[in-house]
Amino acid sequence: MLTEQFVASISAQTKANTGVTKDAGIFLHEFQPLAAQRHVFKKSASAQHGLAVSSSHVFAAQDGKAVVHVYSREKGNQEAMIPFPERIHSIALAAKDTVLLMGTESGRVLAWEMCSGRLVSTSTSHLQPVTSLAVDPTSSFFLSGSPDAMIHVWALPAILSFSPDTSRSPVHTLSTHRGPISSITCGHSPSSANIAISTSEDRSAIVWDYRNAQLLRTYLLPELPQALTLDPADRAFYLAYGDGSLQTFDFYDDMQKPTSTDTLRDAASSHRPIQPSPQTRFDAESQKLGAALSLSLSWDGQTLLSGHASGKIAVWDAAKGNYVSTVTNLPGPVTNLEFLEPIGFPTASEPTLKMQTVVKPKQDSAVSGGNALVPPNYTLTMQLNGQLRRPAISATETVTKRAAFEEALVHPSFPQAMLEASLAELATWNAPSTSGAGIAPAADFLSLKDTVGTEDMQGVSNTNEVQELKKQLASQQRVQKVTFKQLSDLREEKEYLLSEERKRSQTARGKAKAKNNLANGSTSDVEMSNNTSGESESSDDDSSSDGESEAAPSE
Amino acid sequence: MAPMATELATLRALTFRISSTATSQLPQHVPAIAASLASCRTLLSSAQASTSKTASEASVAVHKYRTLLSTLLQDRTIQGRWAAIVLIKSTVEIGGWETLQKSLPWVRGLLGILSKPDPYSSKQLCIITLTRIFFLTREYPSLVREITTPSLSPFIQSTLQVAASKGSPALLETILESFNQLLPRHPTTFRTHLKHLHQLLSQTVAPTPSSKLGRDQAAGARPDVTPAVSDAARRLYTQLPCSAPKGATSDEWQKNFKKAVENAHSLGDKVFRAVVEDWKSSAREPATVNGHTLDDEVQDLNADLMSLPPWLGIFAGGERLLGLLNLIKTYILCPTTMPVNLPIGTVVDLLTRLLSLTISSAKGQGFHNAIKFNSQVSKEERENLWLIVPEIHVAAIDLLLALTQRSDASTTAIDAAMLDQIVWVFASEKDSPEIRTACYLAVAQLLLRSGVALPKSSIDPLVDMIRQCCDDILPLDTNGPQLKQSLAPKTNGAPQATTNADAFLKAPKATNSSGNFMGLQNAAHALLPVLFTHIRPQYLSDSLRARLDRTAILVRDKDAMIASVLNPPPSRKFGKPAASILPFLARNQPGEKDVEALLRPRMPVIRTGTHELEKGVDEDEEAEMSEEVEGDDEFVGNELDSLLGLAPTADVRGNVAMAEEVDTPATAPTTLMSNDRPASTIQSANATGKRPQEDLASLSPPKRVKVSEQQEQPHVATLPIQPLAAVPTTIVAQKLDAPAVVPDLSATSQAFVPSTIAAPAAPSSKSENLVEEDSDDDDDDNKISLVLGQDTDSDSE
């Protein structure tokens, strides 16, 4: 969603204001979607043409002082208070908001490079203070106007140039006006067909082809013009007058059409001043707005905003030419009014550099740098913003694609090409592994692991088997040992029993109780058979056989 | 929840497909699975609250899917792991916070893969996936704490290990690119690894593959450094200051930048030792090369300021110098987190040094200040130096382009001086297509920035380059055979082969000779429109302008043709007025939108539509308003005002007469159109008849086909509408034509145009009936007298 804001400044506090906005001088006001004051910058009093707003800063030339206040929009506070050798009557931003142009009391224009702090001056070509400045969209030229009724056109790169032999005098001088220049504005075309409009207190407005110093059209005004703004498509301009009324000057209106069709560049009509119809003028008597001091046109060119001496900011419908509402009421005469570019475009391009703080100006001492093109200590202080892409220069290649990595990083999966290459590698990766140990050590390790995996399985089972067999062997050896022991025990027992038997038979021959002894011998035979069966079973269970074999001799 | 149900079904099907496929076959399925995964976005990214039955089913399915991926990540085969990597990346992309939150096991698994001996490309994908996860968690501090912070350090360690084992260049590039993404966001984590990073980068930032040093001497020379790798390495190198301790970042950046420039200078001292340079530095003391005995070969065996590895031989030195220039360029192209001081002065100083050493100045071709040779250095080395100088110049111009791109409009002050330098280089080395490409690009850029404000003295030296540019776009026919013949003896060694039979046949087509140099072609094509738009047409001679127009027409370059039409040549005082190439444009590109806009502009006036509703009201109000105005405005005078009140209405007719009066003398020099012009301004029905006729005439083929001169006549004729003006005339002429039709139509068919054009026209006829018919002329007279009166008025002020 877009947000459209405007900035207004007042020249002095006229109303006793209450509370918070006590010494507020610059007001950041939201226009759409919700008309409300968003921020105030304090302690500033700027005259007309004394306010310039960039995306990061607000600059306000102080009325009647040789000081420019710099406010940071990001931090919302006053960043610097910069003194200059003479009074500043008008300021304007150039070169993508990196250069501040200042029209001075003595009739020269100062250019302050805010990234480097370099301050250069034009020649003193105006006889009186420079009260209005306008910069063309390419920042190649700027126009300066002064109460001496002259407009000078300057080439900015020449002014900023390091080489000492470039002229710092104007490219053209437009001297048709007969009264003090009150304001200048520049068209929106970067091409050579661009126009500039100047208004003067001789009650005329002139449309210029400033690059060729050519007068295109003269308009006669009913009153002293106070403020000027130009349609975004350069179809018309709007003027504000001291009585609070506004007027539309349509380049394509019905009055001019029969003579010049749709263009300003009809030489036939350039000499003939045009008195616009009073019907194109509109005001709102009932609102008591006071003199209009400033004028600004919204982004879409549909809504006019005018700042008045009473402190009111009025909204007008540019097409219908009628009063809509009063958007706010500031505590002083609204001397400057500037619509800002709406913010919130989803695909806004970022600037390549950010100027976080301005570098305070130091007089250009570097010209004495000798033979160097650029003085060696010339540095720009800025934040480099955003990765820029610049493929290496090549006469044969035309690569402008994004880096493969970044493409892959934001891809929903992986780019097709990358997947295919990877799959191909995956397929070939297996091949050396089956052929066995070989070329790439890293590859080998994996392949080994894979094939040896199966070998391992066999190996593991083999060792398991061996271990099991060894276990069995050990247990059987133990059984064997026990059996041998038992055998020897039994043999001893048998011999003992046999000797006993012999003794008994020797003693029994003589006695009559010999039958009883025979019965005892048969029971011991049964015991023997039990023992042998127990041994055959006890191949697994050693302890039981041991117990039995031990039990047998204990008997 | 119908879409949810479909998604659930899809996810179940996908899970089944993954689990049922043998892992060795899985990679072939994965791209398809990843593609259909995109349709499960809602399911995977929504929070699972198991309140309803479907929700619990969904959570089960999602859980199953996630566990499946986790087990796949631990799979025994590389195919399975590969599939897991790709699927995790796809899932994370669509999964949002819910998936990220549960991605910690995946991150661990992926980290594990890095240490496993997987294929390079799997590791590449794995690194990309991990980077993506780290990248996506950035927005959620809790996830950064849980997932990114603990895993980042192991990630850096294992990737550095991977990088240290000299694997594939693509893998190395991926690692560096990944660091590029992560380092600015996690400077503190990287701080502990800076030492290893430096080691890696010193080998890759400015490689010298031509170095004659043996393997043992050049420790750490890597064979796997491709241009893409070193490009990524340079970008990472410039990001390293981010990891500097807090507050020292911008100081570190500036220090490194200065070091790189200084290093380039000292390298220049070595590489350029064969000649005595004219250049005097503004900041450095001149190197005293002559005072020392020189090594027999250019070398730097000690680690230099930036601790880059040593090199030996002039070609290696050239490569190192190129690497450093690219590094400085990268410094300028890469973003910084803090404001830094970009030393424009020293960079321009370096550029001046590099660009002022040109070959021709050395050869002494007609320059009295031929460069002096250093007698201590062998001729071979000098000739080798000439071989690398163009490359160095291309790199220097590249650096200049980067500087202008970055500093945008804030360095226009250096433009004129740099333009001179480039012209100087071009004059001496234009034989090299690379130099030509670079010069075209640079001149286009500089002209775009400040071309319109350049004085003629800056434009004049460009003439040679402009002609060469036209040649490159469209070689002259005469050049073709000559080129062939002059080249033939060189290419073919045997003399009898030089007079080849082909040479006697018809001349070969000239265009194919430069067809292979696409970069050169593009650069030349890009320069052509800029020459029209950003050089004042007055500064180009007629023959040069004709050459440019001719080139644009023959190659049918729409941009250049439009640029030419929009910036017509200045009309001359004598002879035939300058012609516009508009007819050619209309013939060549009839269907293009911008051509259409040029030929038949439709610019809506501001009040389109708004007055339509009030048309009826307006008529009444107008009378009232005019009365009011009369009453209010006392200052001009009542009599004049009352007439003025009528002026707009009366004008509609009245101006016809006046237009005739004024226009006819103005267009007097025009022969053909002088009759046509006033007719076109007559706002009546017959004008609409006439005007389309003229349009037809300019467009209808049968009449105008023959000669281009004839073709142009209608447009040529319209030019001198501003005979005194040195303004772009054709645009005017064309603008005049088409809108003239629009109001005419509107006058005839009022219902058709709702705008104010039509609205006042209606009352005009009424009011005219009221006012006497004679007053038309009076009105005009009064108007003029009013002008005079106003003038005297302002004089008196």
Short mmCIF file of N, CA and C in Angstrom, two decimals, chain B residues 399-515:
data_model
loop_
_atom_site.label_atom_id
_atom_site.label_comp_id
_atom_site.label_asym_id
_atom_site.label_seq_id
_atom_site.Cartn_x
_atom_site.Cartn_y
_atom_site.Cartn_z
N LEU B 399 36.86 -1.27 -13.77
CA LEU B 399 36.86 -0.63 -12.45
C LEU B 399 36.20 0.74 -12.51
N LEU B 400 36.51 1.47 -13.57
CA LEU B 400 35.91 2.80 -13.73
C LEU B 400 34.39 2.68 -13.85
N LEU B 401 33.96 1.67 -14.61
CA LEU B 401 32.52 1.49 -14.78
C LEU B 401 31.86 1.16 -13.46
N ALA B 402 32.52 0.32 -12.69
CA ALA B 402 31.97 -0.02 -11.38
C ALA B 402 31.85 1.22 -10.50
N LEU B 403 32.87 2.04 -10.58
CA LEU B 403 32.88 3.27 -9.77
C LEU B 403 31.72 4.18 -10.18
N THR B 404 31.52 4.34 -11.48
CA THR B 404 30.44 5.22 -11.91
C THR B 404 29.09 4.62 -11.58
N GLN B 405 29.01 3.30 -11.67
CA GLN B 405 27.74 2.67 -11.35
C GLN B 405 27.41 2.85 -9.87
N ARG B 406 28.42 2.73 -9.04
CA ARG B 406 28.16 2.82 -7.61
C ARG B 406 27.92 4.25 -7.19
N SER B 407 28.77 5.15 -7.59
CA SER B 407 28.66 6.50 -7.06
C SER B 407 27.57 7.28 -7.76
N ASP B 408 27.00 6.69 -8.79
CA ASP B 408 25.84 7.28 -9.44
C ASP B 408 26.13 8.70 -9.90
N ALA B 409 25.31 9.63 -9.50
CA ALA B 409 25.49 10.98 -10.01
C ALA B 409 26.47 11.79 -9.19
N SER B 410 27.00 11.20 -8.13
CA SER B 410 27.79 12.03 -7.23
C SER B 410 29.22 12.21 -7.68
N THR B 411 29.63 11.55 -8.75
CA THR B 411 31.01 11.75 -9.20
C THR B 411 31.05 12.23 -10.64
N THR B 412 30.09 13.02 -11.05
CA THR B 412 30.11 13.50 -12.43
C THR B 412 31.32 14.39 -12.67
N ALA B 413 31.93 14.85 -11.59
CA ALA B 413 33.06 15.76 -11.75
C ALA B 413 34.22 15.11 -12.48
N ILE B 414 34.36 13.80 -12.37
CA ILE B 414 35.53 13.15 -12.98
C ILE B 414 35.25 12.74 -14.43
N ASP B 415 34.02 12.90 -14.89
CA ASP B 415 33.64 12.31 -16.17
C ASP B 415 34.47 12.82 -17.34
N ALA B 416 34.58 14.13 -17.43
CA ALA B 416 35.26 14.69 -18.59
C ALA B 416 36.71 14.20 -18.64
N ALA B 417 37.36 14.19 -17.50
CA ALA B 417 38.75 13.77 -17.46
C ALA B 417 38.90 12.30 -17.85
N MET B 418 37.98 11.45 -17.34
CA MET B 418 38.08 10.03 -17.65
C MET B 418 37.77 9.78 -19.12
N LEU B 419 36.88 10.57 -19.66
CA LEU B 419 36.56 10.42 -21.08
C LEU B 419 37.82 10.64 -21.92
N ASP B 420 38.58 11.63 -21.57
CA ASP B 420 39.83 11.90 -22.29
C ASP B 420 40.75 10.70 -22.22
N GLN B 421 40.87 10.13 -21.03
CA GLN B 421 41.74 8.98 -20.85
C GLN B 421 41.31 7.82 -21.75
N ILE B 422 40.02 7.61 -21.79
CA ILE B 422 39.52 6.46 -22.55
C ILE B 422 39.75 6.68 -24.04
N VAL B 423 39.54 7.90 -24.48
CA VAL B 423 39.80 8.20 -25.89
C VAL B 423 41.27 7.92 -26.21
N TRP B 424 42.11 8.28 -25.30
CA TRP B 424 43.56 8.08 -25.45
C TRP B 424 43.88 6.59 -25.59
N VAL B 425 43.31 5.80 -24.73
CA VAL B 425 43.53 4.35 -24.81
C VAL B 425 42.97 3.80 -26.10
N PHE B 426 41.80 4.27 -26.44
CA PHE B 426 41.14 3.74 -27.65
C PHE B 426 41.98 4.03 -28.88
N ALA B 427 42.52 5.25 -28.94
CA ALA B 427 43.27 5.63 -30.12
C ALA B 427 44.44 4.69 -30.34
N SER B 428 45.04 4.22 -29.27
CA SER B 428 46.24 3.43 -29.45
C SER B 428 45.99 1.94 -29.51
N GLU B 429 44.88 1.48 -28.96
CA GLU B 429 44.70 0.03 -28.87
C GLU B 429 43.39 -0.45 -29.46
N LYS B 430 42.87 0.29 -30.41
CA LYS B 430 41.54 -0.07 -30.90
C LYS B 430 41.55 -1.35 -31.72
N ASP B 431 42.73 -1.89 -32.00
CA ASP B 431 42.76 -3.14 -32.74
C ASP B 431 42.21 -4.29 -31.92
N SER B 432 42.29 -4.15 -30.62
CA SER B 432 41.83 -5.25 -29.77
C SER B 432 40.32 -5.15 -29.57
N PRO B 433 39.60 -6.20 -29.88
CA PRO B 433 38.13 -6.14 -29.68
C PRO B 433 37.74 -5.94 -28.22
N GLU B 434 38.58 -6.46 -27.32
CA GLU B 434 38.26 -6.30 -25.90
C GLU B 434 38.32 -4.82 -25.53
N ILE B 435 39.36 -4.16 -25.99
CA ILE B 435 39.50 -2.74 -25.70
C ILE B 435 38.33 -1.97 -26.30
N ARG B 436 37.96 -2.35 -27.51
CA ARG B 436 36.84 -1.63 -28.14
C ARG B 436 35.57 -1.82 -27.30
N THR B 437 35.33 -3.07 -26.91
CA THR B 437 34.14 -3.32 -26.10
C THR B 437 34.14 -2.47 -24.84
N ALA B 438 35.28 -2.49 -24.15
CA ALA B 438 35.36 -1.75 -22.89
C ALA B 438 35.15 -0.26 -23.12
N CYS B 439 35.77 0.25 -24.19
CA CYS B 439 35.66 1.68 -24.44
C CYS B 439 34.23 2.07 -24.79
N TYR B 440 33.57 1.25 -25.57
CA TYR B 440 32.17 1.57 -25.92
C TYR B 440 31.31 1.62 -24.66
N LEU B 441 31.50 0.61 -23.83
CA LEU B 441 30.70 0.57 -22.59
C LEU B 441 30.97 1.80 -21.74
N ALA B 442 32.25 2.13 -21.61
CA ALA B 442 32.61 3.24 -20.72
C ALA B 442 32.11 4.56 -21.28
N VAL B 443 32.27 4.74 -22.58
CA VAL B 443 31.84 6.02 -23.16
C VAL B 443 30.32 6.14 -23.06
N ALA B 444 29.62 5.04 -23.29
CA ALA B 444 28.16 5.09 -23.17
C ALA B 444 27.77 5.51 -21.75
N GLN B 445 28.44 4.91 -20.79
CA GLN B 445 28.11 5.22 -19.39
C GLN B 445 28.41 6.68 -19.06
N LEU B 446 29.58 7.15 -19.50
CA LEU B 446 29.96 8.53 -19.16
C LEU B 446 29.05 9.53 -19.88
N LEU B 447 28.70 9.21 -21.12
CA LEU B 447 27.80 10.12 -21.84
C LEU B 447 26.44 10.17 -21.18
N LEU B 448 25.98 9.01 -20.75
CA LEU B 448 24.68 8.97 -20.09
C LEU B 448 24.67 9.84 -18.84
N ARG B 449 25.79 9.86 -18.15
CA ARG B 449 25.83 10.64 -16.92
C ARG B 449 25.89 12.13 -17.19
N SER B 450 26.80 12.53 -18.06
CA SER B 450 26.96 13.97 -18.21
C SER B 450 27.20 14.39 -19.65
N GLY B 451 26.70 13.59 -20.57
CA GLY B 451 26.98 13.88 -21.97
C GLY B 451 26.42 15.21 -22.46
N VAL B 452 25.18 15.50 -22.06
CA VAL B 452 24.54 16.69 -22.62
C VAL B 452 25.22 17.97 -22.16
N ALA B 453 25.94 17.90 -21.06
CA ALA B 453 26.56 19.12 -20.56
C ALA B 453 28.01 19.24 -21.01
N LEU B 454 28.49 18.26 -21.78
CA LEU B 454 29.90 18.32 -22.18
C LEU B 454 30.09 19.37 -23.27
N PRO B 455 31.19 20.05 -23.23
CA PRO B 455 31.45 21.03 -24.29
C PRO B 455 31.92 20.34 -25.57
N LYS B 456 31.93 21.08 -26.65
CA LYS B 456 32.30 20.50 -27.93
C LYS B 456 33.73 19.96 -27.90
N SER B 457 34.59 20.62 -27.13
CA SER B 457 35.98 20.18 -27.10
C SER B 457 36.11 18.77 -26.53
N SER B 458 35.16 18.35 -25.71
CA SER B 458 35.21 16.99 -25.18
C SER B 458 34.63 15.99 -26.17
N ILE B 459 33.72 16.46 -27.01
CA ILE B 459 33.05 15.55 -27.93
C ILE B 459 33.92 15.29 -29.16
N ASP B 460 34.65 16.29 -29.59
CA ASP B 460 35.41 16.15 -30.84
C ASP B 460 36.34 14.94 -30.87
N PRO B 461 37.08 14.67 -29.79
CA PRO B 461 37.97 13.50 -29.84
C PRO B 461 37.24 12.18 -29.99
N LEU B 462 35.93 12.18 -29.77
CA LEU B 462 35.19 10.92 -29.84
C LEU B 462 34.90 10.49 -31.27
N VAL B 463 35.14 11.39 -32.22
CA VAL B 463 34.72 11.11 -33.59
C VAL B 463 35.27 9.79 -34.09
N ASP B 464 36.54 9.59 -33.82
CA ASP B 464 37.18 8.37 -34.28
C ASP B 464 36.47 7.14 -33.72
N MET B 465 36.12 7.22 -32.45
CA MET B 465 35.46 6.09 -31.80
C MET B 465 34.05 5.89 -32.37
N ILE B 466 33.38 6.98 -32.67
CA ILE B 466 32.03 6.85 -33.20
C ILE B 466 32.06 6.16 -34.55
N ARG B 467 33.04 6.53 -35.35
CA ARG B 467 33.15 5.86 -36.66
C ARG B 467 33.45 4.38 -36.48
N GLN B 468 34.35 4.10 -35.57
CA GLN B 468 34.71 2.70 -35.33
C GLN B 468 33.49 1.92 -34.82
N CYS B 469 32.69 2.56 -34.02
CA CYS B 469 31.49 1.91 -33.50
C CYS B 469 30.56 1.56 -34.64
N CYS B 470 30.38 2.50 -35.55
CA CYS B 470 29.54 2.21 -36.72
C CYS B 470 30.14 1.05 -37.51
N ASP B 471 31.45 1.05 -37.63
CA ASP B 471 32.11 -0.04 -38.35
C ASP B 471 31.86 -1.38 -37.69
N ASP B 472 31.89 -1.37 -36.37
CA ASP B 472 31.71 -2.63 -35.66
C ASP B 472 30.29 -3.14 -35.80
N ILE B 473 29.35 -2.21 -35.81
CA ILE B 473 27.97 -2.65 -35.96
C ILE B 473 27.74 -3.12 -37.38
N LEU B 474 28.30 -2.39 -38.31
CA LEU B 474 28.04 -2.70 -39.71
C LEU B 474 29.33 -2.42 -40.48
N PRO B 475 30.11 -3.44 -40.73
CA PRO B 475 31.38 -3.21 -41.41
C PRO B 475 31.15 -2.62 -42.79
N LEU B 476 32.02 -1.74 -43.19
CA LEU B 476 31.92 -1.16 -44.53
C LEU B 476 32.15 -2.25 -45.56
N ASP B 477 31.44 -2.15 -46.65
CA ASP B 477 31.54 -3.19 -47.68
C ASP B 477 32.96 -3.27 -48.23
N THR B 478 33.57 -2.11 -48.33
CA THR B 478 34.90 -2.11 -48.91
C THR B 478 35.91 -2.80 -48.02
N ASN B 479 35.62 -2.84 -46.79
CA ASN B 479 36.57 -3.43 -45.86
C ASN B 479 36.66 -4.94 -46.00
N GLY B 480 35.55 -5.53 -46.37
CA GLY B 480 35.47 -6.99 -46.37
C GLY B 480 36.58 -7.66 -47.16
N PRO B 481 36.60 -7.45 -48.47
CA PRO B 481 37.63 -8.14 -49.27
C PRO B 481 39.04 -7.73 -48.87
N GLN B 482 39.21 -6.44 -48.59
CA GLN B 482 40.55 -5.99 -48.21
C GLN B 482 41.05 -6.74 -46.99
N LEU B 483 40.16 -6.84 -46.07
CA LEU B 483 40.51 -7.50 -44.82
C LEU B 483 40.94 -8.93 -45.09
N LYS B 484 40.14 -9.56 -45.89
CA LYS B 484 40.42 -10.95 -46.23
C LYS B 484 41.81 -11.09 -46.83
N GLN B 485 42.10 -10.19 -47.79
CA GLN B 485 43.36 -10.34 -48.49
C GLN B 485 44.54 -10.00 -47.61
N SER B 486 44.35 -9.04 -46.79
CA SER B 486 45.47 -8.68 -45.94
C SER B 486 45.72 -9.74 -44.88
N LEU B 487 44.66 -10.41 -44.53
CA LEU B 487 44.81 -11.43 -43.50
C LEU B 487 45.36 -12.73 -44.07
N ALA B 488 45.03 -12.97 -45.31
CA ALA B 488 45.32 -14.27 -45.88
C ALA B 488 46.79 -14.67 -45.79
N PRO B 489 47.72 -13.81 -46.16
CA PRO B 489 49.12 -14.25 -46.09
C PRO B 489 49.55 -14.57 -44.67
N LYS B 490 48.97 -13.90 -43.74
CA LYS B 490 49.38 -14.16 -42.35
C LYS B 490 48.88 -15.50 -41.87
N THR B 491 47.64 -15.77 -42.20
CA THR B 491 47.07 -16.99 -41.65
C THR B 491 47.62 -18.23 -42.33
N ASN B 492 47.76 -18.14 -43.63
CA ASN B 492 48.27 -19.32 -44.33
C ASN B 492 49.76 -19.19 -44.53
N GLY B 493 50.45 -20.14 -44.09
CA GLY B 493 51.89 -20.07 -44.16
C GLY B 493 52.41 -20.19 -45.60
N ALA B 494 51.86 -21.10 -46.34
CA ALA B 494 52.37 -21.35 -47.70
C ALA B 494 51.96 -20.21 -48.63
N PRO B 495 52.88 -19.69 -49.39
CA PRO B 495 52.54 -18.55 -50.24
C PRO B 495 51.58 -18.92 -51.37
N GLN B 496 51.66 -20.11 -51.86
CA GLN B 496 50.78 -20.44 -52.98
C GLN B 496 49.32 -20.53 -52.54
N ALA B 497 49.14 -20.75 -51.26
CA ALA B 497 47.76 -20.84 -50.76
C ALA B 497 47.11 -19.48 -50.60
N THR B 498 47.91 -18.40 -50.67
CA THR B 498 47.33 -17.08 -50.40
C THR B 498 46.35 -16.67 -51.48
N THR B 499 46.67 -16.94 -52.72
CA THR B 499 45.75 -16.56 -53.78
C THR B 499 44.71 -17.65 -53.93
N ASN B 500 43.85 -17.68 -52.95
CA ASN B 500 42.85 -18.75 -52.98
C ASN B 500 41.75 -18.42 -53.97
N ALA B 501 41.16 -19.42 -54.47
CA ALA B 501 40.17 -19.25 -55.53
C ALA B 501 38.96 -18.48 -55.03
N ASP B 502 38.69 -18.57 -53.76
CA ASP B 502 37.52 -17.90 -53.22
C ASP B 502 37.59 -16.39 -53.40
N ALA B 503 38.81 -15.87 -53.39
CA ALA B 503 38.97 -14.43 -53.48
C ALA B 503 38.46 -13.90 -54.81
N PHE B 504 38.45 -14.76 -55.85
CA PHE B 504 38.00 -14.28 -57.16
C PHE B 504 36.49 -14.34 -57.28
N LEU B 505 35.89 -15.05 -56.42
CA LEU B 505 34.43 -15.13 -56.46
C LEU B 505 33.86 -13.84 -55.90
N LYS B 506 32.57 -13.81 -55.80
CA LYS B 506 31.94 -12.57 -55.34
C LYS B 506 32.37 -12.29 -53.89
N ALA B 507 32.37 -11.00 -53.60
CA ALA B 507 32.85 -10.58 -52.29
C ALA B 507 32.07 -11.27 -51.19
N PRO B 508 32.77 -11.78 -50.22
CA PRO B 508 32.06 -12.46 -49.13
C PRO B 508 31.24 -11.47 -48.32
N LYS B 509 30.25 -11.97 -47.72
CA LYS B 509 29.40 -11.08 -46.90
C LYS B 509 30.21 -10.54 -45.75
N ALA B 510 30.13 -9.24 -45.61
CA ALA B 510 31.02 -8.59 -44.65
C ALA B 510 30.56 -8.80 -43.21
N THR B 511 29.30 -9.06 -43.05
CA THR B 511 28.76 -9.04 -41.69
C THR B 511 29.23 -10.21 -40.84
N ASN B 512 29.57 -11.32 -41.48
CA ASN B 512 29.86 -12.49 -40.66
C ASN B 512 31.21 -12.40 -39.97
N SER B 513 32.03 -11.42 -40.36
CA SER B 513 33.37 -11.40 -39.80
C SER B 513 33.34 -11.08 -38.31
N SER B 514 32.41 -10.23 -37.91
CA SER B 514 32.39 -9.85 -36.49
C SER B 514 31.23 -10.51 -35.75
N GLY B 515 30.64 -11.48 -36.41
CA GLY B 515 29.47 -12.09 -35.80
C GLY B 515 29.76 -12.82 -34.51
#
